[in-house]
Short mmCIF file of C-alpha atoms in Angstrom, two decimals:
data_model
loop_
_atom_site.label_atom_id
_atom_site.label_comp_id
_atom_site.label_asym_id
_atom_site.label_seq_id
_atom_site.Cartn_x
_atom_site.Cartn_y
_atom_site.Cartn_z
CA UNK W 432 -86.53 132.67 -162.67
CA UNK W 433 -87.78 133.51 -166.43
CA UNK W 434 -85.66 132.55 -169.29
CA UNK W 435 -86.86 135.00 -171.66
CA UNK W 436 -85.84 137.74 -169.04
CA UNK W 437 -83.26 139.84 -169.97
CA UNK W 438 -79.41 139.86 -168.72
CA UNK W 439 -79.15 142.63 -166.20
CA UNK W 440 -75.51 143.86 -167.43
CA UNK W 441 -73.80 147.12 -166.52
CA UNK W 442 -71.34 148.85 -169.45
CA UNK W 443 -68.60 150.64 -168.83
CA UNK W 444 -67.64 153.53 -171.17
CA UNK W 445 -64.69 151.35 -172.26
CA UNK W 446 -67.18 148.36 -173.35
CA UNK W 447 -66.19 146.01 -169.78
CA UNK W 448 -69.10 144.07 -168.89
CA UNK W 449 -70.23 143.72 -165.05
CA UNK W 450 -73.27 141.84 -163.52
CA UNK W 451 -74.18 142.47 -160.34
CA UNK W 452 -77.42 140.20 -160.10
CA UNK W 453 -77.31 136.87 -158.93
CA UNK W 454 -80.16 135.08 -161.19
CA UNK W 455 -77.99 136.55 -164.30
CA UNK W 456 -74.88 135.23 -163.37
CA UNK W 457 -76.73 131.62 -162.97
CA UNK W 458 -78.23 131.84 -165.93
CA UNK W 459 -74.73 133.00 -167.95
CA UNK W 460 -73.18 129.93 -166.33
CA UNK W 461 -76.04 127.22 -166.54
CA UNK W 462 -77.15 128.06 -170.14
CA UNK W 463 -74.16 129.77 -171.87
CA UNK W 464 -70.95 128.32 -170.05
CA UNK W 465 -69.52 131.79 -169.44
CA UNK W 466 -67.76 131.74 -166.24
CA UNK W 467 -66.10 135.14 -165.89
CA UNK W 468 -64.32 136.23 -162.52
CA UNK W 469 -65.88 137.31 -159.54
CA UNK W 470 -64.76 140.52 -158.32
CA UNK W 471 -66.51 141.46 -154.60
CA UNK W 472 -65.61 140.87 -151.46
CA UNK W 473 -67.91 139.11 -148.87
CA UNK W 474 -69.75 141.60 -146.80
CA UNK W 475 -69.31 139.65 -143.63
CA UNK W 476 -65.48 139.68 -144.51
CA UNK W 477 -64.21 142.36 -146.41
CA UNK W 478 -60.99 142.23 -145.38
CA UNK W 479 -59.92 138.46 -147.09
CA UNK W 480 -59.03 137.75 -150.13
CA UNK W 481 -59.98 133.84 -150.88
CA UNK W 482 -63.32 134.14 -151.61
CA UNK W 483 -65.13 136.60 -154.09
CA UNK W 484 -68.90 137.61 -154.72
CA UNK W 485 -70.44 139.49 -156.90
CA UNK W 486 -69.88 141.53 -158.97
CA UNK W 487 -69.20 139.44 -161.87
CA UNK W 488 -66.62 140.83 -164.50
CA UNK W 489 -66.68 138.74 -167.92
CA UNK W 490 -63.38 138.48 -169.65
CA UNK W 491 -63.28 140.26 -173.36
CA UNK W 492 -63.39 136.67 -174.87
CA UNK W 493 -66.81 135.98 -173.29
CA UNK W 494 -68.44 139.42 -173.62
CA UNK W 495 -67.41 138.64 -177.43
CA UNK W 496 -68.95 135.50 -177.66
CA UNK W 497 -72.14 136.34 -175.93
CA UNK W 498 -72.66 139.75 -177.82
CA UNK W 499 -71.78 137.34 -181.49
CA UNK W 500 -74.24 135.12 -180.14
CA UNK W 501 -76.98 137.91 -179.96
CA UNK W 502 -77.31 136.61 -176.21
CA UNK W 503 -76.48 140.37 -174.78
CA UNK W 504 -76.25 143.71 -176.37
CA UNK W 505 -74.16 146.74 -175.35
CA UNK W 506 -76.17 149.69 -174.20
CA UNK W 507 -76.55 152.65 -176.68
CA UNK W 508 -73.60 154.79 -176.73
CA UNK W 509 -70.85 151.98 -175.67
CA UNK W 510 -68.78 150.49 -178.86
CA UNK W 511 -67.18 147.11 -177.87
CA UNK W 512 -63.56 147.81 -179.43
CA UNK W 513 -61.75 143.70 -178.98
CA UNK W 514 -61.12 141.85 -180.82
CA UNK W 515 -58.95 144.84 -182.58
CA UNK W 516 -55.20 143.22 -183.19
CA UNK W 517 -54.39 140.06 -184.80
CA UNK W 518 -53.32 138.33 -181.71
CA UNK W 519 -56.57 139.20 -179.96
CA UNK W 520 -58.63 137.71 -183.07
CA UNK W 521 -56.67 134.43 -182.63
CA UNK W 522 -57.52 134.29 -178.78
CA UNK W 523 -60.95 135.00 -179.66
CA UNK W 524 -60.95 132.17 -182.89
CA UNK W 525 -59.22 130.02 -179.88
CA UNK W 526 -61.88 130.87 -177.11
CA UNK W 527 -64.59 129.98 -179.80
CA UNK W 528 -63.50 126.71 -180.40
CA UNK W 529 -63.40 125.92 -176.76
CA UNK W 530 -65.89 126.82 -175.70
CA UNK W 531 -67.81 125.15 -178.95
CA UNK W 532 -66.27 121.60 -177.94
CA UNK W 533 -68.06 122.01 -174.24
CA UNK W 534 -64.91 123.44 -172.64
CA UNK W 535 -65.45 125.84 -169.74
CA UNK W 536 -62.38 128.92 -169.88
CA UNK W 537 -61.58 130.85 -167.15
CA UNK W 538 -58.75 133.57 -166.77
CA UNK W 539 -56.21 131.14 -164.93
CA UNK W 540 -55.01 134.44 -163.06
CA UNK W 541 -56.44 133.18 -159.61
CA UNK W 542 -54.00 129.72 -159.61
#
């Protein structure tokens, strides 16, 4: 695994960001503390619904941080439209501050 290889990331029209290769999700997680949510099913299992695999769909806050960071860029053609509202700037402000202190954020939707 190179670190100066780039972050295989798919864009959505919408700006969503979705990683469907293993070695970038590591490296998101072991060098940048983005987490995101795992979306797949298991192929040997598609039927359950306790354990994901990839894809990998990073929340808004994340795909913010990372894009502020210069770490990833959105491909030609997609504008990244959040934070747009007030409230969303404050989540973002909030996620910053976490995640500068060392904290690791998920969604919370899956407890």
């Amino acid at each position: 695994m190179t670190e100066n290889k780039p972050y295989k990331i798919q864009w959505s029209e919408s700006g969503l960001a979705t990683i469907f290769d293993a070695d970038t999700v590591l490296r998101l997680r072991k060098d940048h503390r983005v987490v995101g949510a795992l979306e797949g099913t298991h192929p040997s299992n598609p039927l359950q619904n306790l354990y994901f695999s990839l894809p990998l769909v990073l929340l808004p806050e994340e795909t913010a941080l990372l894009v502020e960071m210069g770490v990833i860029a959105p491909d030609p053609g997609i504008t990244l439209n959040w934070p747009a509202t007030s409230s969303e700037h404050i989540l973002f402000s909030l996620y910053k501050d976490l995640h500068k202190r060392g904290y690791y954020i998920t969604c919370g939707l899956k407890f």
